[in-house]
JSON list of C-alpha atoms in Angstrom, two decimals:
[
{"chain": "A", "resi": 1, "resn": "UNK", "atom": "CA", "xyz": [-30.78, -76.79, -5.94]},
{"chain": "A", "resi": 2, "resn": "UNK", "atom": "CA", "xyz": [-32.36, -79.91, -4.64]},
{"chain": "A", "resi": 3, "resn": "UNK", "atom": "CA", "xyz": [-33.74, -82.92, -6.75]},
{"chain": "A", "resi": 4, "resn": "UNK", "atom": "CA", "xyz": [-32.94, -83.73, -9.68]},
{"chain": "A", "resi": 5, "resn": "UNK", "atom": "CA", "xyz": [-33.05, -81.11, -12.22]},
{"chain": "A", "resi": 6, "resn": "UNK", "atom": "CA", "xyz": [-33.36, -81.26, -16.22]},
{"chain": "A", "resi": 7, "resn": "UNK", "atom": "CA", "xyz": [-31.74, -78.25, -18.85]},
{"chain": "A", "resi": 8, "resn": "UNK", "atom": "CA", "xyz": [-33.10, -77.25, -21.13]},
{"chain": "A", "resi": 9, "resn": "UNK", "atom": "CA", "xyz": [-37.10, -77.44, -20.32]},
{"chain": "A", "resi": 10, "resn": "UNK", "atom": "CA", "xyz": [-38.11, -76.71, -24.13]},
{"chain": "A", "resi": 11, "resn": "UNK", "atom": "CA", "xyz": [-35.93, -77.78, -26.86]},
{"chain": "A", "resi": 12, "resn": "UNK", "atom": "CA", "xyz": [-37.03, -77.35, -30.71]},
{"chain": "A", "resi": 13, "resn": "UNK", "atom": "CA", "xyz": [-34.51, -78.66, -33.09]},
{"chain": "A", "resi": 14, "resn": "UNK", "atom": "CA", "xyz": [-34.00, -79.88, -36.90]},
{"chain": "A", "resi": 15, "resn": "UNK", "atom": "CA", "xyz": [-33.45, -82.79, -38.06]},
{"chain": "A", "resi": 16, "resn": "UNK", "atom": "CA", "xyz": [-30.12, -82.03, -38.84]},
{"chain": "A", "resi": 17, "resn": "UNK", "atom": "CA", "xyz": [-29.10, -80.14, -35.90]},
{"chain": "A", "resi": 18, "resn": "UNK", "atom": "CA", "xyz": [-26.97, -81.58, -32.92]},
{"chain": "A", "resi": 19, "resn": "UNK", "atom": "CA", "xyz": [-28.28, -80.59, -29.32]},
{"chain": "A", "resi": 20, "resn": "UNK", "atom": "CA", "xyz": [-27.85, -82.21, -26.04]},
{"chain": "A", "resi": 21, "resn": "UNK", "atom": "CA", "xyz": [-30.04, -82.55, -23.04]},
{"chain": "A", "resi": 22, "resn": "UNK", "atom": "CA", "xyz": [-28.34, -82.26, -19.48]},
{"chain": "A", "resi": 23, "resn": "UNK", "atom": "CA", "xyz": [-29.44, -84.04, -16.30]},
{"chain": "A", "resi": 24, "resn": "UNK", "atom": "CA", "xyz": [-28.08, -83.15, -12.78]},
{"chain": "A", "resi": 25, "resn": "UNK", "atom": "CA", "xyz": [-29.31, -85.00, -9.82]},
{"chain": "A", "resi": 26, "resn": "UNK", "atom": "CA", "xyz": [-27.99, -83.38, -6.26]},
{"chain": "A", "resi": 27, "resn": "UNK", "atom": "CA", "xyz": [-29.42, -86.52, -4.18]},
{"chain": "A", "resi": 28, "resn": "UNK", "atom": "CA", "xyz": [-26.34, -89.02, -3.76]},
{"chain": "A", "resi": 29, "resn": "UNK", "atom": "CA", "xyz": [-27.66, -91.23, -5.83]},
{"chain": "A", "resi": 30, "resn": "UNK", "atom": "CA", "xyz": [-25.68, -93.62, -7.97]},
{"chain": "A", "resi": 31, "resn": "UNK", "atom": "CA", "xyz": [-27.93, -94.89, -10.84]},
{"chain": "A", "resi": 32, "resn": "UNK", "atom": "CA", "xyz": [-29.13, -92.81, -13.36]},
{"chain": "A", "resi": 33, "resn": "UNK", "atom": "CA", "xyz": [-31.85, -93.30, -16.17]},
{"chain": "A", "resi": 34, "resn": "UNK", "atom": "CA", "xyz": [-33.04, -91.75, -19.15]},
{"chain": "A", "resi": 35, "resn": "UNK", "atom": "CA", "xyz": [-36.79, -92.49, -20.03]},
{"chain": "A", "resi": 36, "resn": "UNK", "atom": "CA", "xyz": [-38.96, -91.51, -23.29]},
{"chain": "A", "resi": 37, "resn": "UNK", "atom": "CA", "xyz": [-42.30, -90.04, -22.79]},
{"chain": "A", "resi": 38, "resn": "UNK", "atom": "CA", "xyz": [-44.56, -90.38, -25.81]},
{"chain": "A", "resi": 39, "resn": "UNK", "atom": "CA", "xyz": [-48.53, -89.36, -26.06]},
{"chain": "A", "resi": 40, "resn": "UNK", "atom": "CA", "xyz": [-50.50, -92.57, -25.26]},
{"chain": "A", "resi": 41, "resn": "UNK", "atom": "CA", "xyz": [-47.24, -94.79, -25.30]},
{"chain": "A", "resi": 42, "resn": "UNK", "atom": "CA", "xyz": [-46.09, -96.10, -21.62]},
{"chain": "A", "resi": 43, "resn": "UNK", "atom": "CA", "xyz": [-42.92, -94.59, -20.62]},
{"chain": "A", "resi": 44, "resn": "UNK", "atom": "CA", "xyz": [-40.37, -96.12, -22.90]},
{"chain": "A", "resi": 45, "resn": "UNK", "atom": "CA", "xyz": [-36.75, -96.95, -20.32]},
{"chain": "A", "resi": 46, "resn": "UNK", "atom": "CA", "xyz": [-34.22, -95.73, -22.76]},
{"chain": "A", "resi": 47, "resn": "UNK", "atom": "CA", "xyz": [-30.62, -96.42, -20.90]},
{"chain": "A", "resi": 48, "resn": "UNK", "atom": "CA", "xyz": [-29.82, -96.98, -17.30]},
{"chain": "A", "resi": 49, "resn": "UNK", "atom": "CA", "xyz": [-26.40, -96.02, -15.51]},
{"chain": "A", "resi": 50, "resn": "UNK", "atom": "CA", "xyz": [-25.01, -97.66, -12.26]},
{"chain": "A", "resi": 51, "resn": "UNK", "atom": "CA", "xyz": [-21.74, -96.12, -11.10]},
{"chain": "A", "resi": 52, "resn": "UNK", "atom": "CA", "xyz": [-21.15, -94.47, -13.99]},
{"chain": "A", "resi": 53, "resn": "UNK", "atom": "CA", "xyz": [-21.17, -97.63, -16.48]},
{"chain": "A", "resi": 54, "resn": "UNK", "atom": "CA", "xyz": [-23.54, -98.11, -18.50]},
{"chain": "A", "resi": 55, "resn": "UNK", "atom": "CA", "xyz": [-25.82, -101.39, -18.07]},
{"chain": "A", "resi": 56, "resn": "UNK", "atom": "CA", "xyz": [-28.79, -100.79, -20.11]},
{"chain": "A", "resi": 57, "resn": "UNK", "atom": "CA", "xyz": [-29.06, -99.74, -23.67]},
{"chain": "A", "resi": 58, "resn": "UNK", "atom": "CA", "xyz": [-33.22, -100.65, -24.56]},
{"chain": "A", "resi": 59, "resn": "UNK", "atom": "CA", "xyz": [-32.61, -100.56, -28.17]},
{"chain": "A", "resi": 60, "resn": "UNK", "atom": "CA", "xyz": [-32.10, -97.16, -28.91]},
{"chain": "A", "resi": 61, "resn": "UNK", "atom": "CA", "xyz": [-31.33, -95.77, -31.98]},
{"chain": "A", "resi": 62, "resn": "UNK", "atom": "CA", "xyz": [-28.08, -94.93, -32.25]},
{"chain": "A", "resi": 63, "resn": "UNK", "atom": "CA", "xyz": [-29.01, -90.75, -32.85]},
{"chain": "A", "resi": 64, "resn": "UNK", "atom": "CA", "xyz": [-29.10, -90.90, -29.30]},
{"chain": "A", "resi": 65, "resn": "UNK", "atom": "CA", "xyz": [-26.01, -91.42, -27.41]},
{"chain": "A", "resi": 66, "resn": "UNK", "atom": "CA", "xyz": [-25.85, -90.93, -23.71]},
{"chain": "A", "resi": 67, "resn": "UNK", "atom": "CA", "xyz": [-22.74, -89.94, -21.87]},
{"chain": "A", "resi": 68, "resn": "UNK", "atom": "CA", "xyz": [-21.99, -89.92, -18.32]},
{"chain": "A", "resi": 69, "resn": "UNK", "atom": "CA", "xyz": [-19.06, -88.17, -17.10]},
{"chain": "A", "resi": 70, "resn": "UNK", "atom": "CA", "xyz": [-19.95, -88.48, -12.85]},
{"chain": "A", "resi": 71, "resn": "UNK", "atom": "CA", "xyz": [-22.67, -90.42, -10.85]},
{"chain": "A", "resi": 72, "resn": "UNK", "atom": "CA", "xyz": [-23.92, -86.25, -10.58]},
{"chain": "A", "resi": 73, "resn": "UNK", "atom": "CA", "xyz": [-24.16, -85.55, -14.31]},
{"chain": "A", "resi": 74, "resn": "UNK", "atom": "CA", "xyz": [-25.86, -87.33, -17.32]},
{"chain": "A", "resi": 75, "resn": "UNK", "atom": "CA", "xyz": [-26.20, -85.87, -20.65]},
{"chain": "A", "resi": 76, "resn": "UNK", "atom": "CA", "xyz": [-28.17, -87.55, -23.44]},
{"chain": "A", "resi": 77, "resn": "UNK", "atom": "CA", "xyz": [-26.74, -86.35, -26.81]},
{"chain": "A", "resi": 78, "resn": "UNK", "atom": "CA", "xyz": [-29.20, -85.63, -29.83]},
{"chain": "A", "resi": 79, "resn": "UNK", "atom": "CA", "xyz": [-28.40, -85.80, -33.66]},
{"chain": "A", "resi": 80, "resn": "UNK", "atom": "CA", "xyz": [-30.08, -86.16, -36.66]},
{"chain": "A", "resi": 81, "resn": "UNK", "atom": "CA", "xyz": [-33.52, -86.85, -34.86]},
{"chain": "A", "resi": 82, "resn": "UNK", "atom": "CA", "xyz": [-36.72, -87.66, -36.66]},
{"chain": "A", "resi": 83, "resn": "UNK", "atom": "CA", "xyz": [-39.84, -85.76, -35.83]},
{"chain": "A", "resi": 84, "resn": "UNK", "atom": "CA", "xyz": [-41.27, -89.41, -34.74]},
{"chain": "A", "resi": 85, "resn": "UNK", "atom": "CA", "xyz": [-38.61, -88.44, -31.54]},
{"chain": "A", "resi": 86, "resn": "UNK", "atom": "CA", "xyz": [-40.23, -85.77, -30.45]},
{"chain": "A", "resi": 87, "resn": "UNK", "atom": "CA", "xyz": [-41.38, -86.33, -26.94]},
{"chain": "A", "resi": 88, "resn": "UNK", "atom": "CA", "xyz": [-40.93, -85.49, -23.53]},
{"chain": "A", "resi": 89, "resn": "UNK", "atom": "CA", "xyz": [-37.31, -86.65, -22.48]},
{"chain": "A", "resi": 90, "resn": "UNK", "atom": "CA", "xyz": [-37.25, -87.90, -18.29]},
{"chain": "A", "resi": 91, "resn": "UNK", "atom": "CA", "xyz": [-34.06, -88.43, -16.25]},
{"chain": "A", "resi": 92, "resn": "UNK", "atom": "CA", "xyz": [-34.38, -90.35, -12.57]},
{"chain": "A", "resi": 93, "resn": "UNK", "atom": "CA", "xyz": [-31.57, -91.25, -10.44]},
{"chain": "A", "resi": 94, "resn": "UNK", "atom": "CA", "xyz": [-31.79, -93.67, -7.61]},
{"chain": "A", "resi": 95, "resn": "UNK", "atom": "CA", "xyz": [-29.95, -94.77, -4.73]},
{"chain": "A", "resi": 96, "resn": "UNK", "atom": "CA", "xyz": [-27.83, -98.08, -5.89]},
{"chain": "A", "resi": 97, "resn": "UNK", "atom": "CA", "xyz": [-29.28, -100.77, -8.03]},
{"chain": "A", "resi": 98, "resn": "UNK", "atom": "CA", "xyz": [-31.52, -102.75, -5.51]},
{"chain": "A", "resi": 99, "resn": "UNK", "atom": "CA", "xyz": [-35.11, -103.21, -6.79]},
{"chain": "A", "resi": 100, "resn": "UNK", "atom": "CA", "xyz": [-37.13, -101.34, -4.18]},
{"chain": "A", "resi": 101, "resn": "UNK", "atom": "CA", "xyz": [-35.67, -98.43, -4.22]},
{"chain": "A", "resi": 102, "resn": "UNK", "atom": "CA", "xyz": [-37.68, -95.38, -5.72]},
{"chain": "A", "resi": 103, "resn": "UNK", "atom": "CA", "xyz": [-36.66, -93.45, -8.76]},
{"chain": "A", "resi": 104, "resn": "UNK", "atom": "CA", "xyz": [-36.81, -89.73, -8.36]},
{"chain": "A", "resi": 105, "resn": "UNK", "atom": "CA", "xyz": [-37.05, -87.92, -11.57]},
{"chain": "A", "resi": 106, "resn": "UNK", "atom": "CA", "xyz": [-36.73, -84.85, -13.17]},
{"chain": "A", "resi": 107, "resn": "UNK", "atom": "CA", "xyz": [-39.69, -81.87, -14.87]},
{"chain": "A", "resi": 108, "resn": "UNK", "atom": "CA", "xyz": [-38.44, -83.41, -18.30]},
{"chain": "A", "resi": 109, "resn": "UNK", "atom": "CA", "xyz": [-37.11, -81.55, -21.84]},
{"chain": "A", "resi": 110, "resn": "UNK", "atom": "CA", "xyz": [-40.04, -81.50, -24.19]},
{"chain": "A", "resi": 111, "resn": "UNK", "atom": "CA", "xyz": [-38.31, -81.99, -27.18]},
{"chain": "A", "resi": 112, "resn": "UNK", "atom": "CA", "xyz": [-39.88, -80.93, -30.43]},
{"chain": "A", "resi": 113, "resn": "UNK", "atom": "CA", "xyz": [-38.02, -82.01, -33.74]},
{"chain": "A", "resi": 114, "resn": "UNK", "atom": "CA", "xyz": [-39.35, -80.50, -36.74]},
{"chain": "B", "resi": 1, "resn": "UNK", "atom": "CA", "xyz": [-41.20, -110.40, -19.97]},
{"chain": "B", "resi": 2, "resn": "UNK", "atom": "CA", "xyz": [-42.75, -107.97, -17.09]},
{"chain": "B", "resi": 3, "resn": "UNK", "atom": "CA", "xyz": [-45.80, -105.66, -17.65]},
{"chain": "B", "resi": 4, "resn": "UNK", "atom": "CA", "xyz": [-48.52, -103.37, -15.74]},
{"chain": "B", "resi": 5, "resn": "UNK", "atom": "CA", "xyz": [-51.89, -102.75, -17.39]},
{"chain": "B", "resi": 6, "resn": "UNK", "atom": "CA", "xyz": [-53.53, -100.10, -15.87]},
{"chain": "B", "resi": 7, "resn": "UNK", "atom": "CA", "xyz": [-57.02, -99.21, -16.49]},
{"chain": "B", "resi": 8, "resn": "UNK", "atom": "CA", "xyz": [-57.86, -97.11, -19.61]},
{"chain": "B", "resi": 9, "resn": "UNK", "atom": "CA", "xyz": [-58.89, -93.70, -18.81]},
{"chain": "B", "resi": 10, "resn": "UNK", "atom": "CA", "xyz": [-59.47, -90.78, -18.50]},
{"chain": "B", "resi": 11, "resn": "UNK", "atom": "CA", "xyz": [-61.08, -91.17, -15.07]},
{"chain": "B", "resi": 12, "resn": "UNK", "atom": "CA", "xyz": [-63.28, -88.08, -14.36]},
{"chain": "B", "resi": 13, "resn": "UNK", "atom": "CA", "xyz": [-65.25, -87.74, -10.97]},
{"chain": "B", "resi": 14, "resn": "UNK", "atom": "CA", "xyz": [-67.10, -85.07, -9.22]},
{"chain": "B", "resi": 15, "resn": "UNK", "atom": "CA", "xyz": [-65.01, -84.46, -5.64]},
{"chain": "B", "resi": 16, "resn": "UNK", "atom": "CA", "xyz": [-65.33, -85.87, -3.02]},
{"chain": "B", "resi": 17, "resn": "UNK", "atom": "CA", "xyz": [-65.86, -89.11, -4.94]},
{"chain": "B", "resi": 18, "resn": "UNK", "atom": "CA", "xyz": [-64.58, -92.51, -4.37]},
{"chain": "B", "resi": 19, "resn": "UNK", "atom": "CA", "xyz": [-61.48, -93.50, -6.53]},
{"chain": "B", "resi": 20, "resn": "UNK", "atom": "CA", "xyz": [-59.57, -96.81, -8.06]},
{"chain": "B", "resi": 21, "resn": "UNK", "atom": "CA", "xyz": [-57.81, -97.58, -10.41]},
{"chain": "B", "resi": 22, "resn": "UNK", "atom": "CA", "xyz": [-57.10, -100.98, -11.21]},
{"chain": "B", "resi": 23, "resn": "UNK", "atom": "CA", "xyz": [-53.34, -101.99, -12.44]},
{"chain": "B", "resi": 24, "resn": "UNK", "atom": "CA", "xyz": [-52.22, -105.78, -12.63]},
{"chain": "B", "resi": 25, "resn": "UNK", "atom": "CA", "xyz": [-48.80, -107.20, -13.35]},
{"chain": "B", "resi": 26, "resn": "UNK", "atom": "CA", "xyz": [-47.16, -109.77, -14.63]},
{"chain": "B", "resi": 27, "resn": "UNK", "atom": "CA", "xyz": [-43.61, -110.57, -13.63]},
{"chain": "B", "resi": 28, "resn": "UNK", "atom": "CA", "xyz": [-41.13, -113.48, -12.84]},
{"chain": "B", "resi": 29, "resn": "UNK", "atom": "CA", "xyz": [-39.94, -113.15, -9.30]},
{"chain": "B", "resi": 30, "resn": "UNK", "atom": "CA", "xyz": [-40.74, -111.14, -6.56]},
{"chain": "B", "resi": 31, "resn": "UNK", "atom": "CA", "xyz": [-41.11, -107.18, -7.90]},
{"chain": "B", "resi": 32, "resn": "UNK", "atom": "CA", "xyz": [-41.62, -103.96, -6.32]},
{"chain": "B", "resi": 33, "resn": "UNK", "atom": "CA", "xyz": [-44.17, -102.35, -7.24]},
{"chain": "B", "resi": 34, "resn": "UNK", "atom": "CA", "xyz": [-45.01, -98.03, -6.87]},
{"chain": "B", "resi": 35, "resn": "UNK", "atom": "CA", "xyz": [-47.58, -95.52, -7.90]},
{"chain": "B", "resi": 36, "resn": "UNK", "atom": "CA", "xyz": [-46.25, -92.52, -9.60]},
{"chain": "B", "resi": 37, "resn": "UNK", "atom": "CA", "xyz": [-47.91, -89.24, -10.12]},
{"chain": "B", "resi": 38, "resn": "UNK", "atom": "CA", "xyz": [-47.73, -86.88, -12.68]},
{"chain": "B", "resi": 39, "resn": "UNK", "atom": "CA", "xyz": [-48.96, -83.26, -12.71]},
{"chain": "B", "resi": 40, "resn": "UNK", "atom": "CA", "xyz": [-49.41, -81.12, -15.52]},
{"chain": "B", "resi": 41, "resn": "UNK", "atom": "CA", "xyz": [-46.06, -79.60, -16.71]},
{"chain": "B", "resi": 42, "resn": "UNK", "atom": "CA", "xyz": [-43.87, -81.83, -14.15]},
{"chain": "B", "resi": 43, "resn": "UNK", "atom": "CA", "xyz": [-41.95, -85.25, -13.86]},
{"chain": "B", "resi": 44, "resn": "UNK", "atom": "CA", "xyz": [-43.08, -88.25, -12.00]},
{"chain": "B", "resi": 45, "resn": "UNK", "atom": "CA", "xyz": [-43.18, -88.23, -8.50]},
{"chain": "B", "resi": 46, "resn": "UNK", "atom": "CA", "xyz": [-44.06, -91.72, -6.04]},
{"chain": "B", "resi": 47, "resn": "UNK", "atom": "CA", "xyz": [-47.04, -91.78, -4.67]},
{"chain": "B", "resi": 48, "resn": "UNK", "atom": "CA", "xyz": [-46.21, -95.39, -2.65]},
{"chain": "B", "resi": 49, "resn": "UNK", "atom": "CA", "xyz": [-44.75, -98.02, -3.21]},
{"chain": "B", "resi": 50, "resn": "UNK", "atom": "CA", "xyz": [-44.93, -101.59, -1.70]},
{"chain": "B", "resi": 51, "resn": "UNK", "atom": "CA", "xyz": [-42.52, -104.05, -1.49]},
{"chain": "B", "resi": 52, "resn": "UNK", "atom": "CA", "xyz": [-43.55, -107.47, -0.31]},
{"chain": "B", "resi": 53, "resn": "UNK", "atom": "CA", "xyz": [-47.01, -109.39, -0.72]},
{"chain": "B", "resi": 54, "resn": "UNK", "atom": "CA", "xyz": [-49.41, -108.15, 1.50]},
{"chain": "B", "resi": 55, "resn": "UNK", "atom": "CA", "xyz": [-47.71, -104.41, 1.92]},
{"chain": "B", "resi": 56, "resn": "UNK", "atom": "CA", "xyz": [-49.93, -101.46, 1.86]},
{"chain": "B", "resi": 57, "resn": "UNK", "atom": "CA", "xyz": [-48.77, -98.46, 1.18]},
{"chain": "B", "resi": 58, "resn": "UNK", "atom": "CA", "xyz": [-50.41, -94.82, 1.82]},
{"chain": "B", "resi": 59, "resn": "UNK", "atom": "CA", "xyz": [-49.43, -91.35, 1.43]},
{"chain": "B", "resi": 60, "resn": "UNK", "atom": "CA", "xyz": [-51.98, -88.80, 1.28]},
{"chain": "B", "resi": 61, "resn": "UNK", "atom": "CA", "xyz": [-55.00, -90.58, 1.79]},
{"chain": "B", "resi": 62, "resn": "UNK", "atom": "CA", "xyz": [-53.83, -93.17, -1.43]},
{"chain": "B", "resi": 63, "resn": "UNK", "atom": "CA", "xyz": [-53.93, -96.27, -0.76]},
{"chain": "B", "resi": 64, "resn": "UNK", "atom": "CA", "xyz": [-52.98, -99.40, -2.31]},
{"chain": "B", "resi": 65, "resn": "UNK", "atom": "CA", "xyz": [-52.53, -103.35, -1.17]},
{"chain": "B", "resi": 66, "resn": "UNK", "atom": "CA", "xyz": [-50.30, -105.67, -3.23]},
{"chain": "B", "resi": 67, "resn": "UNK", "atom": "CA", "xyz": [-51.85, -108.97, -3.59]},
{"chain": "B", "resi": 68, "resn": "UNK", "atom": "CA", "xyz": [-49.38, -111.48, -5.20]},
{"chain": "B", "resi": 69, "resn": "UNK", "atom": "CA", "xyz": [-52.59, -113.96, -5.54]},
{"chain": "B", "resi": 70, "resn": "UNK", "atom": "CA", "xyz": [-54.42, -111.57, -8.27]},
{"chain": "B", "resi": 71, "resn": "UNK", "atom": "CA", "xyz": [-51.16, -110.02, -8.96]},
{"chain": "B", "resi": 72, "resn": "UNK", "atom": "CA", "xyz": [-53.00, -106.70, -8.39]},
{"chain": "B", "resi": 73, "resn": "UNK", "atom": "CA", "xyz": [-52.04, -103.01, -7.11]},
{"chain": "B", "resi": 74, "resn": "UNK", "atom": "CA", "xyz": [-55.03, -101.09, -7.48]},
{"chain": "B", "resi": 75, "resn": "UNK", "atom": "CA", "xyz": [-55.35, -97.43, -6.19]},
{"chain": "B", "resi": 76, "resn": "UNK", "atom": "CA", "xyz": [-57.47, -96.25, -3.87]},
{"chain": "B", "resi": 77, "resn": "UNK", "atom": "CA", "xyz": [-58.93, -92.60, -2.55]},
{"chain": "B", "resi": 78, "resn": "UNK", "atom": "CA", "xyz": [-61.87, -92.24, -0.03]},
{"chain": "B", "resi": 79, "resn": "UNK", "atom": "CA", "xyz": [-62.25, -88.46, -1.15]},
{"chain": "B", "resi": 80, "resn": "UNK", "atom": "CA", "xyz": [-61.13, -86.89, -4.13]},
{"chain": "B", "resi": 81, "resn": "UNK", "atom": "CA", "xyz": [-60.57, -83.38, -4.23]},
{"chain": "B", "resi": 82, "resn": "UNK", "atom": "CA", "xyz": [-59.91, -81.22, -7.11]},
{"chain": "B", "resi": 83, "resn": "UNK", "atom": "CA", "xyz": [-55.66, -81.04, -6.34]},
{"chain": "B", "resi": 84, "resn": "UNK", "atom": "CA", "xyz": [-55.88, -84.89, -7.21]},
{"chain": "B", "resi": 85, "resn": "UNK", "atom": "CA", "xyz": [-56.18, -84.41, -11.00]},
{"chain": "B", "resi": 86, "resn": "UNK", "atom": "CA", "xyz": [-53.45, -85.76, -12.49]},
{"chain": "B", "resi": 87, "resn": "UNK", "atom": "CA", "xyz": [-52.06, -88.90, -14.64]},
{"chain": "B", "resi": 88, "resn": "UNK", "atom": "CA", "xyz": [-51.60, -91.89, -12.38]},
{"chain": "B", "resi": 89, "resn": "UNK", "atom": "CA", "xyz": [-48.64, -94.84, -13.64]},
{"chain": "B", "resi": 90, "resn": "UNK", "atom": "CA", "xyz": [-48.65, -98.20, -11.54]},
{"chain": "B", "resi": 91, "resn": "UNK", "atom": "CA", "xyz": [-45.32, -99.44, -12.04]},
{"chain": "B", "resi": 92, "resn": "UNK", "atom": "CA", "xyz": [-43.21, -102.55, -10.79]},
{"chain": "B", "resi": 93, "resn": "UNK", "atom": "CA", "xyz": [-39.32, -102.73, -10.44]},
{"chain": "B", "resi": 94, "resn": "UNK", "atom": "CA", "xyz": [-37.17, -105.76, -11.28]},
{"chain": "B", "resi": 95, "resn": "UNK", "atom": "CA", "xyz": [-33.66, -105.75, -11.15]},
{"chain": "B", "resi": 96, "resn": "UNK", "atom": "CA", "xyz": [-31.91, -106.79, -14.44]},
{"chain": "B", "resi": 97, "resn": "UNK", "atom": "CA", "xyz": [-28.10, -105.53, -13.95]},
{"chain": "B", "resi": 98, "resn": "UNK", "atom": "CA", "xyz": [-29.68, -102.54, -12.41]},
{"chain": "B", "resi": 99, "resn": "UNK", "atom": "CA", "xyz": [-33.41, -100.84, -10.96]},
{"chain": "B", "resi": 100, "resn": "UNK", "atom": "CA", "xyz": [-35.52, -101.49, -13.85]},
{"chain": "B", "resi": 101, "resn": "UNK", "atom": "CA", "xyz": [-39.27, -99.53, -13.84]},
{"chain": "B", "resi": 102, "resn": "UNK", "atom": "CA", "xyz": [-41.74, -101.21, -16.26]},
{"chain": "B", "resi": 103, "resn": "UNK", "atom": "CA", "xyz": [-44.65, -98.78, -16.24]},
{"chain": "B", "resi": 104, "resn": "UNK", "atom": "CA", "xyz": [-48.27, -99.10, -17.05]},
{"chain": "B", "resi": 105, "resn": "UNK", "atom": "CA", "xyz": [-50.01, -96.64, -19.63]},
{"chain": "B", "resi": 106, "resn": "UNK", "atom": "CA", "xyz": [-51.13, -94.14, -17.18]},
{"chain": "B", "resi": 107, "resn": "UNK", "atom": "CA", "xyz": [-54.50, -93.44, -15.97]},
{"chain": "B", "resi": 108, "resn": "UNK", "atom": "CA", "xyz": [-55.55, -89.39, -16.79]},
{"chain": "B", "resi": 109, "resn": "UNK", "atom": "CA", "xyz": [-58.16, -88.13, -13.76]},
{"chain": "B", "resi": 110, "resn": "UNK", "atom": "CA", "xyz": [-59.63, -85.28, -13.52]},
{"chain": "B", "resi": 111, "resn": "UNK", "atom": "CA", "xyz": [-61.75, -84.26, -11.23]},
{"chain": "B", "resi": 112, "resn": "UNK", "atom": "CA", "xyz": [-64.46, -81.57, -11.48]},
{"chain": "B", "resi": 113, "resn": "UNK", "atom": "CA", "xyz": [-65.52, -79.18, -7.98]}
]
């Protein structure tokens, strides 16, 4: 696979369930972001990796807790959501941390929490 | 802090029409700044991206300019064709620890054969 991929594609989960959402980018890149996409809401930045550290942390609510085992893998962990998170989840990697260097990103989970 | 404001849409147009869409920013320093594209059922993907005042960047037949005086980006198409319809983000990077994208709304087009 090329790109960087997103598992599952569809999630639908209660609010009591635990799920997690797995991103794999096969680019060499070394930065690694998970963004929120909500109807008529900009795309929310929700936490950044460089090198497998993470340097960003917009706020989140703490349901959501990312993990990054590898600058390959990141995995955004899901529990006790509210149906105000449903949304379409994004990953993007990039190569290094320098400011004019593109983001590619993922198809995106659509997350439904009911 | 940074922002983009696109214009509201949706945009629609008949083909073969003549497309912009206007984004501004506002941002401390000297940003990046990319359009991204987004088709139905699929993540983002750049469109161009410019990096210094006075860049153009194209792909496509897209085209935009960034002008550091009106701290502007706008998009631009000669020809629209059907294949275009899609929801267009303007976004600009700064670099805060790491890459940070601050993205506009979006802009939804459609356009109709």
């Amino acid at each position: 696979e090329t790109g960087v991929t997103q598992t599952p594609r569809h999630l639908v989960m209660g609010m009591t369930n635990k799920k997690s959402l797995k991103c794999e980018q096969h680019l060499g890149h070394n930065a690694m972001y998970w963004y929120k996409q909500s109807a008529k809401k900009p795309l929310e930045l929700m936490f950044v990796y460089s090198l497998e550290e993470r340097v960003e942390n917009n706020s989140v609510p703490s349901r959501f807790s990312p993990e990054c085992p590898n600058s390959s893998h990141l995995f955004l962990h899901l529990h006790t959501l509210q149906p105000e998170d449903s949304a379409l989840y994004l990953c993007a990697s990039s190569r290094g941390p320098l400011g004019y260097n593109e983001q590619f990103f993922g198809p995106g989970t659509r997350l439904t929490v009911l | 802090g940074d922002s983009v404001t696109q214009m509201e849409g949706p945009v629609t147009l008949s083909e073969e029409a003549f497309l912009t869409i206007n984004c501004t920013y506002t941002a401390t320093g000297y940003p990046s700044l990319f359009w991204y594209v987004q088709y139905p059922g699929e993540g983002l993907q750049l469109l161009l991206k410019a990096t210094k005042a006075d860049d153009k960047g194209s792909n496509k037949g897209f085209e935009a300019t960034y002008r550091k005086e009106t701290t502007s980006f706008h998009l631009e198409k000669g020809s629209v064709q059907v294949s275009d319809s899609a929801v267009y983000f303007c976004a600009l990077s700064v670099l805060q620890g790491a890459q940070k994208l601050v993205f506009g709304q979006g802009t939804r087009l459609t356009i109709n054969p």
